[in-house]
XYZ file of C-alpha atoms in Angstrom:
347
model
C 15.981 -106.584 29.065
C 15.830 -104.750 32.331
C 12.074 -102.321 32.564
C 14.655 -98.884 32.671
C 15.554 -99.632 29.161
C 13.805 -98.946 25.720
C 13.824 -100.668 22.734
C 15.809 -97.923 20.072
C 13.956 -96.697 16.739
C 15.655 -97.974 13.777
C 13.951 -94.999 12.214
C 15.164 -92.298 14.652
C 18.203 -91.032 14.949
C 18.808 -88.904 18.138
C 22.036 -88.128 17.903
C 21.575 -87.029 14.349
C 18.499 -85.326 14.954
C 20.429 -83.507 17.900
C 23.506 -82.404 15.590
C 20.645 -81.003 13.287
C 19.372 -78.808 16.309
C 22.920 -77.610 17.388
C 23.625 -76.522 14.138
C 20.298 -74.795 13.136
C 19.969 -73.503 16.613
C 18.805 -69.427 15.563
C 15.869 -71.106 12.732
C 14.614 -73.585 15.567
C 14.374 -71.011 18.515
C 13.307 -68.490 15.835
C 10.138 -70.709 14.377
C 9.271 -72.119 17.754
C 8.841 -69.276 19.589
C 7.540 -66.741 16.700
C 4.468 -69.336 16.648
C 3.866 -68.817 20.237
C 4.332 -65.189 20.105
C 2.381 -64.189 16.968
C -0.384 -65.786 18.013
C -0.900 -63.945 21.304
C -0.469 -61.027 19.923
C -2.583 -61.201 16.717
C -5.897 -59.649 17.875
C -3.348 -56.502 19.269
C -2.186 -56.036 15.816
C -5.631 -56.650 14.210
C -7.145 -53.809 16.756
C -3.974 -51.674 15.742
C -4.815 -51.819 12.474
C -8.298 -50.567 13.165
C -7.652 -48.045 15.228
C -4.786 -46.771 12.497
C -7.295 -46.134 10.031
C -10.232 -45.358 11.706
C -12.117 -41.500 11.162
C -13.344 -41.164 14.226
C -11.565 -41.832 17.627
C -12.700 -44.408 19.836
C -11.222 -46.459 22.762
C -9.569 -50.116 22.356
C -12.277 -51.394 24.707
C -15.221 -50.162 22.554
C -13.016 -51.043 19.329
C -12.617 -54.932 20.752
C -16.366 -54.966 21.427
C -17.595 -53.502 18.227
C -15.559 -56.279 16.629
C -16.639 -58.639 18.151
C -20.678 -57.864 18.125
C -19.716 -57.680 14.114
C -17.413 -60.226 13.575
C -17.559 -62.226 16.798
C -14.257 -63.692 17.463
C -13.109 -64.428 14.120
C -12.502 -60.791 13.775
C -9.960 -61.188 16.050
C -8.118 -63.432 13.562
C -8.518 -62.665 10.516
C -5.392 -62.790 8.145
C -3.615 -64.977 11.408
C -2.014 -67.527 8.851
C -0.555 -65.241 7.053
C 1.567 -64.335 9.650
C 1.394 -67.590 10.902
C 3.410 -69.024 7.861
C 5.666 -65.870 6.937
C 6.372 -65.676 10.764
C 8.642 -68.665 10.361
C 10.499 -67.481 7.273
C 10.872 -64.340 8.864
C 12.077 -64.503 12.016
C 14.330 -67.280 11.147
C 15.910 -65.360 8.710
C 15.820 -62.479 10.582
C 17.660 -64.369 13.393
C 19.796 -66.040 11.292
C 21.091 -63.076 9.523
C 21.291 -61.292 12.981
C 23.114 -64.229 14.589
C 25.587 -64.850 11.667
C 26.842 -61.090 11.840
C 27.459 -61.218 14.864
C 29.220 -64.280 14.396
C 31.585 -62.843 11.744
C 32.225 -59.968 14.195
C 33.429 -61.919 16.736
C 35.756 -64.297 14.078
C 37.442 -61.112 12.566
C 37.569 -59.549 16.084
C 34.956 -56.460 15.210
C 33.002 -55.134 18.278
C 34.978 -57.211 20.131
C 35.448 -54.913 23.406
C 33.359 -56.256 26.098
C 31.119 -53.060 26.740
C 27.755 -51.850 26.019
C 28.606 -49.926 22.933
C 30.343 -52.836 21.138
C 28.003 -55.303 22.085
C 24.957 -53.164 21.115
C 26.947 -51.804 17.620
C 26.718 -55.594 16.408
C 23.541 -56.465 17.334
C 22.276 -53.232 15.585
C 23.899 -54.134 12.027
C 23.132 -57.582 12.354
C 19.516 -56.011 12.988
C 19.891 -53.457 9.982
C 21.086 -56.539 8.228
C 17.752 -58.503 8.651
C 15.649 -56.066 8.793
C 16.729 -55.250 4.953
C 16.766 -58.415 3.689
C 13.768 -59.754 4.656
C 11.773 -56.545 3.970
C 11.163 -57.170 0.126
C 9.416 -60.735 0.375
C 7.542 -59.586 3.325
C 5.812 -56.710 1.930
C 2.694 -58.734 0.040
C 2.222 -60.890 2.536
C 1.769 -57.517 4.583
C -0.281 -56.361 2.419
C -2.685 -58.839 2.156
C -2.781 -59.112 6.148
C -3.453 -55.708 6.555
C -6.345 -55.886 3.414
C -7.552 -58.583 5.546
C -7.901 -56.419 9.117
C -9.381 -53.958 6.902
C -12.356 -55.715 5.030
C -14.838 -54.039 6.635
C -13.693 -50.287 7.145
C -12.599 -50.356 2.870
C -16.000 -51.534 2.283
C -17.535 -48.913 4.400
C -15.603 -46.549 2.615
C -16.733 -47.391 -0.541
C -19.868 -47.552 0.436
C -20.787 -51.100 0.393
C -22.231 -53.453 2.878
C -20.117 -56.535 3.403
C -21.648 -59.411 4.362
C -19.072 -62.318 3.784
C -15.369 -60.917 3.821
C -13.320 -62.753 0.694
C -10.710 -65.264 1.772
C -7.499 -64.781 1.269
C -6.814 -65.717 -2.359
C -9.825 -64.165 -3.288
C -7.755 -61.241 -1.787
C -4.694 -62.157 -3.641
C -6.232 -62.712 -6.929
C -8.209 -59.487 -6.375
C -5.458 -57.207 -5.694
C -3.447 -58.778 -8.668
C -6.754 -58.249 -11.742
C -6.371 -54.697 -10.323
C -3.244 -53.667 -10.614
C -0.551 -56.473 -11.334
C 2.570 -57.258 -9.520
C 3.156 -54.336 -8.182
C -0.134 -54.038 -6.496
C 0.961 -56.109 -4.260
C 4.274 -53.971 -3.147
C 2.160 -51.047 -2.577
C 3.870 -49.264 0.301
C 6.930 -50.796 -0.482
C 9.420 -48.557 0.216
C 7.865 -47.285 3.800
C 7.971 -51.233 4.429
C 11.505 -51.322 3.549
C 12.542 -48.444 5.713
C 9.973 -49.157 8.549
C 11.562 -52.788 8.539
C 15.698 -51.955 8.188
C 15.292 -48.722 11.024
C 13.210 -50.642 13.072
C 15.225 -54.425 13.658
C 18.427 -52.308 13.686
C 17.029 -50.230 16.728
C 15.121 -53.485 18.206
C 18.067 -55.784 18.773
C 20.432 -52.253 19.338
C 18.293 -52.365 22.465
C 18.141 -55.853 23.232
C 21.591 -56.621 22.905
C 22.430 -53.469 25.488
C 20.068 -54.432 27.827
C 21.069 -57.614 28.282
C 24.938 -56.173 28.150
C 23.598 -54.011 31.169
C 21.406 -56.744 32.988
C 24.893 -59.050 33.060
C 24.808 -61.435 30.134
C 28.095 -62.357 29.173
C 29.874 -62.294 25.475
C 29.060 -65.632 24.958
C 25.435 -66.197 26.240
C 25.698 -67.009 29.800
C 23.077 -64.823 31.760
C 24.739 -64.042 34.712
C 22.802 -62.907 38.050
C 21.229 -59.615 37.938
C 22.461 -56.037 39.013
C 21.469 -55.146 42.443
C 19.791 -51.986 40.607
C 17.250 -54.479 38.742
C 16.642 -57.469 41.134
C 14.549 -59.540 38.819
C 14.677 -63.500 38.714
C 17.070 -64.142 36.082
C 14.252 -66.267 34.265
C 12.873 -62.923 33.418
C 15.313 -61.228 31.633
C 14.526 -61.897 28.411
C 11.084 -60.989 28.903
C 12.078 -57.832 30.199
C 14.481 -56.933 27.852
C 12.396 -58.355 24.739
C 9.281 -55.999 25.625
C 11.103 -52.792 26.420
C 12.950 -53.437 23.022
C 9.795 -54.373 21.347
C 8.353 -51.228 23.216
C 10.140 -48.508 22.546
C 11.961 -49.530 19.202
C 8.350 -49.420 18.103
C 7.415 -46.435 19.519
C 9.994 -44.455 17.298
C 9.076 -46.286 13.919
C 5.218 -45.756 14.688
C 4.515 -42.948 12.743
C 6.271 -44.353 9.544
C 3.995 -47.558 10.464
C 0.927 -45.308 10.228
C 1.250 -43.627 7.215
C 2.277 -47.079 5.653
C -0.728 -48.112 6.504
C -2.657 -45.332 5.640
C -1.199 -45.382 1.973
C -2.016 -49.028 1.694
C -5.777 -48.347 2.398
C -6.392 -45.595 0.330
C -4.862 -47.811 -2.482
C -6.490 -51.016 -1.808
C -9.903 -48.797 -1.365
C -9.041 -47.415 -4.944
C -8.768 -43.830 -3.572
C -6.795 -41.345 -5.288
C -3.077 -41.792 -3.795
C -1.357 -39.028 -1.865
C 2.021 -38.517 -1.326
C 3.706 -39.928 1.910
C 4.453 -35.988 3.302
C 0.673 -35.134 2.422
C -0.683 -38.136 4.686
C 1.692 -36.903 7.090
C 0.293 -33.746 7.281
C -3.030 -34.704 7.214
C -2.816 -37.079 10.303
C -0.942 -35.119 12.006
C -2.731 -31.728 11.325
C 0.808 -29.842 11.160
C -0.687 -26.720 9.850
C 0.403 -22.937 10.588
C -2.345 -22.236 12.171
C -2.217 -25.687 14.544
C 1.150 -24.714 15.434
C -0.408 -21.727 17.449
C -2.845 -22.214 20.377
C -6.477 -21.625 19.581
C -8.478 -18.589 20.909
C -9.839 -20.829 23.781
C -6.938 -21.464 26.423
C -9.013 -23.904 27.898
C -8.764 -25.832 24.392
C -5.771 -25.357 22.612
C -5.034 -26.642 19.000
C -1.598 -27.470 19.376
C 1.220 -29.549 17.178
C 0.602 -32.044 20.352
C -3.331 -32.981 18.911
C -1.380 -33.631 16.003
C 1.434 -35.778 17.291
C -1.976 -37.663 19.021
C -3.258 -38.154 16.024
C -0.125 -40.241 14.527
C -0.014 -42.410 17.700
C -3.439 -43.339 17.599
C -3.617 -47.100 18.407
C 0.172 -46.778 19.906
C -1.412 -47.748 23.650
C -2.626 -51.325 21.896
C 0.617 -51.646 20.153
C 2.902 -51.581 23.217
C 0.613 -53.979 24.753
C 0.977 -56.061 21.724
C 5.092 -55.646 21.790
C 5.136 -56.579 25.188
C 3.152 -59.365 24.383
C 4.673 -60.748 21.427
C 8.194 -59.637 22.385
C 8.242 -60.362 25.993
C 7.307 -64.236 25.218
C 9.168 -64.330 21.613
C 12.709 -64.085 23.634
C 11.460 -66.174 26.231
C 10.753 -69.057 24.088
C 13.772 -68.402 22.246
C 16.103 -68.446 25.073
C 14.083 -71.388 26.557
C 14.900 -73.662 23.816
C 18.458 -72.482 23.410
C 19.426 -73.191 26.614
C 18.069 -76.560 25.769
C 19.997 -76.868 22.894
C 22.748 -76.038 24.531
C 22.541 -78.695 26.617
C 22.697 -81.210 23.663
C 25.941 -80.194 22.770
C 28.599 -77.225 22.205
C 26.846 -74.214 20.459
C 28.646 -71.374 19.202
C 25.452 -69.052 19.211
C 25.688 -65.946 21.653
C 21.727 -64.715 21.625
């Protein structure tokens, strides 16, 4: 046997296990890269979180250090495998759904004009698509994450000094003595709408930018305008974080007072209505409307609107983050998979 040549595994396959990537091309790309992503980003999101809910304003730098003097880095991570498991479901889903429309677009000859508007229509109900369906089975698993980030400020609010956060099934289980099932949907139906308006808008964008950075109908990435002169290798990163970015930035406010309701409930506060938090964050009062009596200070709606996007600095940096690398993982491994065989997949 010449020394270029391997003896084959009788118990691997590679053809086989090739076919299996070709055809399950969005869940592979999806699950691989969401790993690499979420876990970047996670001490972003846990600082967003924080900074969402906090009383008193205070800067991500002194935020980060506070948690980690108190928590050390730990802090940083707590809740990550919740995410870390959901992520795959997710995602996959989410890219499967969002692939699959797009797919039936293009094989009943919907959207199928090769412009910007057509391109980005499909992507955006393929989006709204995903976004819907994966909202429902999400929302605990939200919950408990964000229960998790928040260990510390509930217990301050209470008034009680933690000194060993519960895991989380103790979470779980504690959530459920209290109030049931639908404890653990509280902040459902923000969820729901956060989720459907924001995936439609995120891959609305994505899909357009790419349209407009030269990618054709089919997947091939062609070289870049002369406007944008960035290495091709870089598109996706590019187009993944200004998608992540600004798709983000529009949904924020919803994000907040999500948030905010699920605190006061798993704090046992009294709830409030989702137009009362609103008001309350954003201090959207008659009399804030109008400038105070001291030009030099004014009270405008703008404190207000500051108020809402509290934390919104850390989250961009967290979408470009998570985003930026999420697409290019995904198209790293697609192009491999591409390679393997024919692939009907257009992300």
């Amino acid at each position: 046997m010449s020394t270029l040549e391997r003896p084959s595994n009788p118990w691997f396959d590679r053809t086989s296990f090739n076919q299996i990537l070709i055809r399950n091309k969005a869940v592979v790309c999806a699950i691989s890269a969401s790993y690499i992503s979420t876990f970047a980003g996670y001490p972003l999101d846990s600082l967003k979180s924080r900074l969402q809910t906090t009383k008193t304003p205070i800067s991500v730098a002194k935020l980060a250090a506070l948690v980690y003097r108190e928590e050390g880095v730990p802090g940083f991570y707590r809740g990550l495998w919740i995410p870390l498991v959901t992520i795959s479901f997710v995602r996959a889903a989410s890219f499967t759904i969002y692939s699959g429309t797009k797919e039936y677009f293009r094989a009943h000859k919907n959207f199928e004009r090769d412009n910007v508007l057509n391109v980005a229509a499909s992507g955006a109900i393929g989006g709204a698509l995903a976004g819907a369906t994966i909202a429902f089975p999400s929302i605990p698993f939200e919950l408990v994450k964000v229960r998790r980030q928040l260990e510390y400020t509930i217990a301050e609010a209470n008034g009680i000094h933690l000194v060993k956060p519960p895991g989380t099934m103790e979470v779980v289980k504690d959530i459920y003595k209290s109030k049931g099932i639908p404890g653990l949907y509280t902040g459902g139906r923000l969820h729901f709408t956060r989720d459907t308006t924001g995936t439609a808008l995120y891959f609305f964008e994505y899909d357009a930018m790419r349209h407009l950075l030269n990618r054709k109908r089919f997947g091939e990435q062609g070289p870049t305008p002369a406007w944008l002169p960035i290495p091709v290798s870089l598109v996706p990163f590019v187009c993944g974080s200004l998608a992540g970015v600004s798709s983000w930035a529009v949904i924020y406010p919803l994000d907040v007072v999500k948030t905010k309701v699920q605190q006061r409930a798993l704090a046992g506060h009294a709830p409030r209505t989702v137009s009362r938090i609103f008001f309350v964050l954003a201090k959207l009062a008659l009399t804030l409307s109008i400038p105070g009596p001291d030009p030099e200070n004014p009270r405008p709606i703008l404190a207000g609107l500051a108020r809402i996007y509290r934390g919104l600095g850390v989250s961009a940096l967290r979408s470009v983050t998570t985003h930026g690398l999420l697409w290019t993982f995904y198209d790293t491994t697609a192009n491999y998979i591409d390679r393997l065989g024919p692939s009907h997949d257009n992300n």
